[in-house]
């Protein structure tokens, strides 16, 4: 007699608690779903998102082609006259340019245009001297603090390994140099920042560096923005992989001799293992005394 009212009271209280909690739970779920839909449909970009670089037909990307050395020479001209004001090539020495960018006499002349600290002399004092082939290419700034102070707090990256430092390599460098444009409607750039959709976050501290006819090529090539961007991208590909041409040459030699030795190696293997492959194993009947 006492069990029936007790069960009814418990079920009644459970139903009331369910009814009281359900509206709040559905409200929270609805708010979470609305937030997710709004976030998914939002056109805004995060700080790490950028427009993917295009895939350009670089001549050195083929299996049988080497670097365009005239493009490397023109790219060095662009770097020396434009990029070297802010960016350094820490891993490149003047001697590396010999036979690639210019002759030994030309590279010596280029190096002598810069002043390096030499010494010590017989009195233990340092002195200034013109550059030599054994010197590293001059740095744009003596240290990172000086680089930040000269660029509004932004640190210009070192360029000798830039091609390897970015997943899209030379495609990224070319797209970045040619991707400057006015920000779209509704996008406000902070002071000292410039809009470039190929840079993560689309806001970059480096202003547009290349303009038409800002350098003069000695071979008469038209110095358009895209041409200069292509040439300096090829030059930076070489600074990151100076062994590129030799690696391909050695690779094809290795493949050639490997293919040449396949048939002799196969014949030698068959000859050496013929004894094992043609061996026959027979079991003789045991004499009756072993039974």
CSV table of C-alpha atoms in Angstrom, one decimal:
chain,number,residue,atom,x,y,z
A,1,UNK,CA,0.0,0.0,0.0
A,2,UNK,CA,2.9,2.4,0.7
A,3,UNK,CA,4.9,1.5,-2.4
A,4,UNK,CA,2.5,2.9,-5.0
A,5,UNK,CA,2.4,6.5,-3.8
A,6,UNK,CA,6.2,6.6,-3.3
A,7,UNK,CA,6.8,5.5,-6.9
A,8,UNK,CA,4.4,8.1,-8.2
A,9,UNK,CA,6.1,10.9,-6.2
A,10,UNK,CA,9.5,9.9,-7.5
A,11,UNK,CA,8.4,9.7,-11.1
A,12,UNK,CA,6.6,13.0,-10.8
A,13,UNK,CA,9.7,14.8,-9.4
A,14,UNK,CA,11.8,13.3,-12.2
A,15,UNK,CA,9.4,14.5,-14.9
A,16,UNK,CA,9.4,18.0,-13.3
A,17,UNK,CA,13.2,18.1,-13.3
A,18,UNK,CA,13.3,17.0,-16.9
A,19,UNK,CA,10.9,19.6,-17.9
A,20,UNK,CA,12.8,22.3,-16.0
A,21,UNK,CA,16.2,21.3,-17.5
A,22,UNK,CA,15.2,20.6,-21.1
A,23,UNK,CA,14.6,24.3,-22.2
A,24,UNK,CA,18.0,25.3,-21.0
A,25,UNK,CA,19.7,22.4,-22.7
A,26,UNK,CA,18.0,23.1,-26.0
A,27,UNK,CA,18.9,26.8,-25.7
A,28,UNK,CA,22.6,26.0,-25.2
A,29,UNK,CA,22.6,23.5,-28.1
A,30,UNK,CA,20.9,26.1,-30.3
A,31,UNK,CA,23.4,28.8,-29.4
A,32,UNK,CA,26.4,26.5,-30.0
A,33,UNK,CA,24.9,25.4,-33.4
A,34,UNK,CA,24.3,29.1,-34.4
A,35,UNK,CA,27.9,30.0,-33.4
A,36,UNK,CA,29.3,27.1,-35.4
A,37,UNK,CA,27.3,28.1,-38.5
A,38,UNK,CA,28.3,31.7,-38.2
A,39,UNK,CA,32.0,30.8,-37.8
A,40,UNK,CA,31.9,28.4,-40.8
A,41,UNK,CA,30.2,30.9,-43.1
A,42,UNK,CA,32.3,33.9,-42.0
A,43,UNK,CA,34.5,35.3,-44.8
A,44,UNK,CA,37.3,36.5,-42.4
A,45,UNK,CA,40.7,34.9,-42.5
A,46,UNK,CA,42.8,33.8,-39.5
A,47,UNK,CA,46.3,35.1,-38.9
A,48,UNK,CA,47.9,32.0,-40.6
A,49,UNK,CA,45.7,31.8,-43.7
A,50,UNK,CA,46.9,33.1,-47.1
A,51,UNK,CA,46.0,32.8,-50.7
A,52,UNK,CA,47.9,29.8,-52.1
A,53,UNK,CA,50.7,30.6,-54.6
A,54,UNK,CA,50.2,29.7,-58.2
A,55,UNK,CA,52.1,26.8,-59.8
A,56,UNK,CA,54.4,28.4,-62.4
A,57,UNK,CA,56.3,26.6,-65.2
A,58,UNK,CA,59.9,27.0,-63.9
A,59,UNK,CA,62.5,25.8,-66.4
A,60,UNK,CA,64.6,24.0,-63.7
A,61,UNK,CA,61.7,21.9,-62.5
A,62,UNK,CA,62.0,19.4,-65.3
A,63,UNK,CA,64.0,16.3,-64.9
A,64,UNK,CA,66.4,17.1,-67.8
A,65,UNK,CA,66.8,20.8,-67.3
A,66,UNK,CA,69.2,22.9,-65.2
A,67,UNK,CA,69.0,26.4,-63.8
A,68,UNK,CA,68.7,29.3,-66.3
A,69,UNK,CA,72.0,31.0,-65.5
A,70,UNK,CA,71.2,34.2,-67.3
A,71,UNK,CA,68.2,34.4,-65.0
A,72,UNK,CA,70.5,33.8,-62.1
A,73,UNK,CA,72.7,36.7,-63.2
A,74,UNK,CA,69.8,39.0,-63.7
A,75,UNK,CA,68.4,37.9,-60.3
A,76,UNK,CA,71.7,38.8,-58.7
A,77,UNK,CA,71.4,42.2,-60.2
A,78,UNK,CA,68.0,42.7,-58.7
A,79,UNK,CA,69.1,41.5,-55.3
A,80,UNK,CA,72.2,43.7,-55.3
A,81,UNK,CA,70.3,46.8,-56.4
A,82,UNK,CA,67.0,46.3,-54.6
A,83,UNK,CA,66.9,43.5,-52.0
A,84,UNK,CA,70.3,43.9,-50.4
A,85,UNK,CA,69.2,47.1,-48.7
A,86,UNK,CA,67.2,45.1,-46.2
A,87,UNK,CA,67.9,41.4,-46.7
A,88,UNK,CA,71.1,39.4,-46.2
A,89,UNK,CA,72.6,36.3,-47.7
A,90,UNK,CA,74.4,34.8,-44.7
A,91,UNK,CA,75.3,31.5,-46.3
A,92,UNK,CA,76.7,32.9,-49.6
A,93,UNK,CA,80.3,33.9,-50.2
A,94,UNK,CA,81.7,35.8,-53.1
A,95,UNK,CA,83.6,32.7,-54.3
A,96,UNK,CA,80.3,30.9,-54.8
A,97,UNK,CA,79.3,33.2,-57.6
A,98,UNK,CA,82.3,32.4,-59.7
A,99,UNK,CA,81.3,30.3,-62.7
A,100,UNK,CA,77.6,30.7,-62.0
A,101,UNK,CA,76.8,34.4,-61.9
A,102,UNK,CA,80.0,35.8,-63.4
A,103,UNK,CA,83.6,35.2,-64.2
A,104,UNK,CA,86.3,35.3,-61.5
A,105,UNK,CA,87.4,38.8,-62.6
A,106,UNK,CA,83.8,40.1,-62.5
A,107,UNK,CA,83.2,38.6,-59.0
A,108,UNK,CA,86.5,40.1,-57.7
A,109,UNK,CA,85.4,43.5,-59.0
A,110,UNK,CA,82.0,43.2,-57.3
A,111,UNK,CA,83.6,42.2,-54.0
A,112,UNK,CA,86.1,45.0,-54.1
A,113,UNK,CA,83.2,47.5,-54.1
A,114,UNK,CA,82.6,46.7,-50.4
A,115,UNK,CA,84.8,47.5,-47.5
A,116,UNK,CA,85.6,44.8,-44.9
A,117,UNK,CA,87.4,44.8,-41.6
A,118,UNK,CA,90.8,43.2,-41.9
A,119,UNK,CA,93.7,42.5,-39.6
A,120,UNK,CA,95.1,42.5,-37.2
A,121,UNK,CA,98.3,44.0,-38.6
A,122,UNK,CA,101.8,43.9,-37.2
A,123,UNK,CA,100.7,46.4,-34.6
A,124,UNK,CA,97.7,44.4,-33.6
A,125,UNK,CA,95.2,46.9,-35.0
A,126,UNK,CA,92.3,46.2,-37.4
A,127,UNK,CA,92.1,48.0,-40.7
A,128,UNK,CA,89.7,48.4,-43.6
A,129,UNK,CA,90.3,46.5,-46.9
A,130,UNK,CA,88.4,45.9,-50.1
A,131,UNK,CA,86.4,42.6,-50.3
A,132,UNK,CA,87.9,39.4,-51.6
A,133,UNK,CA,86.5,36.1,-52.9
A,134,UNK,CA,86.9,34.5,-49.5
A,135,UNK,CA,84.6,37.0,-47.8
A,136,UNK,CA,80.9,36.5,-47.1
A,137,UNK,CA,78.5,38.7,-49.0
A,138,UNK,CA,77.9,41.9,-46.9
A,139,UNK,CA,75.1,41.8,-44.4
A,140,UNK,CA,72.4,44.4,-44.6
A,141,UNK,CA,72.5,45.1,-40.8
A,142,UNK,CA,75.1,44.1,-38.2
A,143,UNK,CA,72.5,42.5,-35.9
A,144,UNK,CA,68.8,41.8,-35.5
A,145,UNK,CA,68.2,44.8,-33.3
A,146,UNK,CA,69.5,47.2,-35.9
A,147,UNK,CA,67.4,45.5,-38.5
A,148,UNK,CA,64.2,45.9,-36.4
A,149,UNK,CA,65.1,49.5,-35.7
A,150,UNK,CA,65.5,50.3,-39.4
A,151,UNK,CA,62.2,48.6,-40.5
A,152,UNK,CA,59.7,49.8,-37.9
A,153,UNK,CA,60.0,46.8,-35.7
A,154,UNK,CA,59.8,44.2,-38.4
A,155,UNK,CA,62.7,41.8,-38.9
A,156,UNK,CA,63.6,41.3,-42.6
A,157,UNK,CA,64.2,37.6,-43.1
A,158,UNK,CA,67.5,36.1,-44.3
A,159,UNK,CA,67.1,35.1,-48.0
A,160,UNK,CA,69.8,32.5,-48.8
A,161,UNK,CA,67.5,29.6,-47.7
A,162,UNK,CA,64.1,31.3,-48.3
A,163,UNK,CA,63.3,28.8,-51.0
A,164,UNK,CA,63.5,25.9,-48.6
A,165,UNK,CA,61.9,27.8,-45.7
A,166,UNK,CA,58.6,28.1,-47.5
A,167,UNK,CA,56.5,25.1,-48.6
A,168,UNK,CA,55.8,26.5,-52.0
A,169,UNK,CA,59.4,27.6,-52.6
A,170,UNK,CA,59.9,29.8,-55.6
A,171,UNK,CA,56.2,29.9,-56.4
A,172,UNK,CA,55.7,31.7,-53.0
A,173,UNK,CA,58.5,34.1,-53.6
A,174,UNK,CA,57.2,35.1,-57.1
A,175,UNK,CA,53.6,35.4,-55.9
A,176,UNK,CA,54.6,37.5,-52.9
A,177,UNK,CA,56.7,39.9,-55.0
A,178,UNK,CA,53.9,40.4,-57.6
A,179,UNK,CA,50.9,40.2,-55.2
A,180,UNK,CA,50.8,43.7,-53.8
A,181,UNK,CA,47.5,45.4,-54.4
A,182,UNK,CA,45.0,47.7,-52.7
A,183,UNK,CA,43.1,46.1,-49.8
A,184,UNK,CA,39.5,45.0,-50.6
A,185,UNK,CA,36.5,47.0,-49.4
A,186,UNK,CA,36.1,46.9,-45.7
A,187,UNK,CA,39.6,45.9,-44.9
A,188,UNK,CA,41.6,48.5,-43.0
A,189,UNK,CA,45.4,48.1,-42.8
A,190,UNK,CA,47.4,49.3,-39.7
A,191,UNK,CA,50.0,52.0,-40.1
A,192,UNK,CA,53.1,50.5,-41.7
A,193,UNK,CA,51.4,47.4,-43.0
A,194,UNK,CA,50.7,46.6,-46.6
A,195,UNK,CA,48.1,44.3,-48.2
A,196,UNK,CA,49.3,41.1,-49.9
A,197,UNK,CA,47.0,38.1,-50.0
A,198,UNK,CA,49.9,35.7,-50.4
A,199,UNK,CA,51.4,36.6,-47.0
A,200,UNK,CA,49.9,34.9,-43.9
A,201,UNK,CA,47.2,37.2,-42.6
A,202,UNK,CA,47.4,39.3,-45.7
A,203,UNK,CA,49.2,42.1,-43.8
A,204,UNK,CA,53.0,42.4,-44.5
A,205,UNK,CA,55.4,45.0,-43.1
A,206,UNK,CA,57.5,45.1,-46.3
A,207,UNK,CA,56.3,47.6,-48.9
A,208,UNK,CA,56.2,46.8,-52.6
A,209,UNK,CA,59.8,46.5,-53.6
A,210,UNK,CA,59.7,46.0,-57.4
A,211,UNK,CA,58.5,48.5,-60.0
A,212,UNK,CA,58.8,48.6,-63.7
A,213,UNK,CA,62.2,49.6,-65.1
A,214,UNK,CA,63.8,50.1,-61.7
A,215,UNK,CA,66.9,48.2,-62.8
A,216,UNK,CA,68.7,48.0,-66.1
A,217,UNK,CA,69.6,44.6,-67.4
A,218,UNK,CA,72.9,44.4,-69.3
A,219,UNK,CA,71.4,41.9,-71.8
A,220,UNK,CA,68.6,44.2,-72.8
A,221,UNK,CA,65.8,42.2,-71.1
A,222,UNK,CA,62.8,44.4,-70.2
A,223,UNK,CA,62.8,44.9,-66.5
A,224,UNK,CA,59.1,44.5,-65.7
A,225,UNK,CA,57.8,43.6,-62.3
A,226,UNK,CA,57.1,40.0,-63.3
A,227,UNK,CA,60.5,39.6,-65.0
A,228,UNK,CA,62.4,40.9,-62.0
A,229,UNK,CA,60.4,38.7,-59.7
A,230,UNK,CA,61.1,35.7,-61.8
A,231,UNK,CA,64.8,36.4,-62.0
A,232,UNK,CA,65.3,37.1,-58.3
A,233,UNK,CA,63.2,34.0,-57.5
A,234,UNK,CA,65.5,31.9,-59.7
A,235,UNK,CA,68.6,33.4,-58.0
A,236,UNK,CA,67.2,32.6,-54.5
A,237,UNK,CA,66.6,29.0,-55.8
A,238,UNK,CA,70.2,28.8,-56.6
A,239,UNK,CA,71.4,30.2,-53.2
A,240,UNK,CA,69.2,27.6,-51.5
A,241,UNK,CA,70.4,24.7,-53.7
A,242,UNK,CA,73.7,25.5,-55.4
A,243,UNK,CA,74.2,21.8,-56.0
A,244,UNK,CA,71.0,21.5,-58.1
A,245,UNK,CA,72.6,21.1,-61.5
A,246,UNK,CA,75.4,18.8,-60.3
A,247,UNK,CA,72.8,16.7,-58.3
A,248,UNK,CA,70.7,16.1,-61.4
A,249,UNK,CA,73.8,15.3,-63.5
A,250,UNK,CA,75.1,12.7,-61.0
A,251,UNK,CA,71.6,11.3,-60.5
A,252,UNK,CA,71.2,10.6,-64.2
A,253,UNK,CA,74.7,9.1,-64.4
A,254,UNK,CA,73.8,6.8,-61.4
A,255,UNK,CA,70.6,5.7,-63.1
A,256,UNK,CA,72.4,5.1,-66.4
A,257,UNK,CA,75.0,2.8,-64.8
A,258,UNK,CA,72.4,1.1,-62.6
A,259,UNK,CA,70.3,0.3,-65.7
A,260,UNK,CA,73.5,-0.8,-67.5
A,261,UNK,CA,74.4,-3.3,-64.7
A,262,UNK,CA,70.9,-4.8,-64.3
A,263,UNK,CA,71.4,-7.6,-66.8
A,264,UNK,CA,74.9,-8.6,-65.8
A,265,UNK,CA,73.9,-8.6,-62.2
A,266,UNK,CA,70.8,-10.8,-63.0
A,267,UNK,CA,73.0,-13.2,-65.0
A,268,UNK,CA,75.6,-13.4,-62.2
A,269,UNK,CA,72.8,-14.1,-59.6
A,270,UNK,CA,71.3,-16.9,-61.8
A,271,UNK,CA,74.8,-18.4,-62.3
A,272,UNK,CA,75.8,-18.4,-58.7
A,273,UNK,CA,72.4,-19.8,-57.4
A,274,UNK,CA,72.0,-22.4,-60.2
A,275,UNK,CA,73.6,-25.0,-57.9
A,276,UNK,CA,71.1,-24.4,-55.2
A,277,UNK,CA,68.1,-24.1,-57.6
A,278,UNK,CA,68.9,-27.3,-59.5
A,279,UNK,CA,69.7,-29.4,-56.4
A,280,UNK,CA,67.7,-32.6,-55.8
A,281,UNK,CA,67.1,-34.2,-52.5
A,282,UNK,CA,66.3,-37.9,-52.4
A,283,UNK,CA,65.7,-40.1,-49.4
A,284,UNK,CA,67.1,-43.6,-49.6
A,285,UNK,CA,65.4,-46.6,-48.0
A,286,UNK,CA,67.0,-47.5,-44.7
A,287,UNK,CA,68.3,-51.0,-44.1
A,288,UNK,CA,66.0,-53.3,-42.2
A,289,UNK,CA,68.2,-53.3,-39.1
A,290,UNK,CA,67.3,-49.7,-38.5
A,291,UNK,CA,63.6,-50.5,-38.3
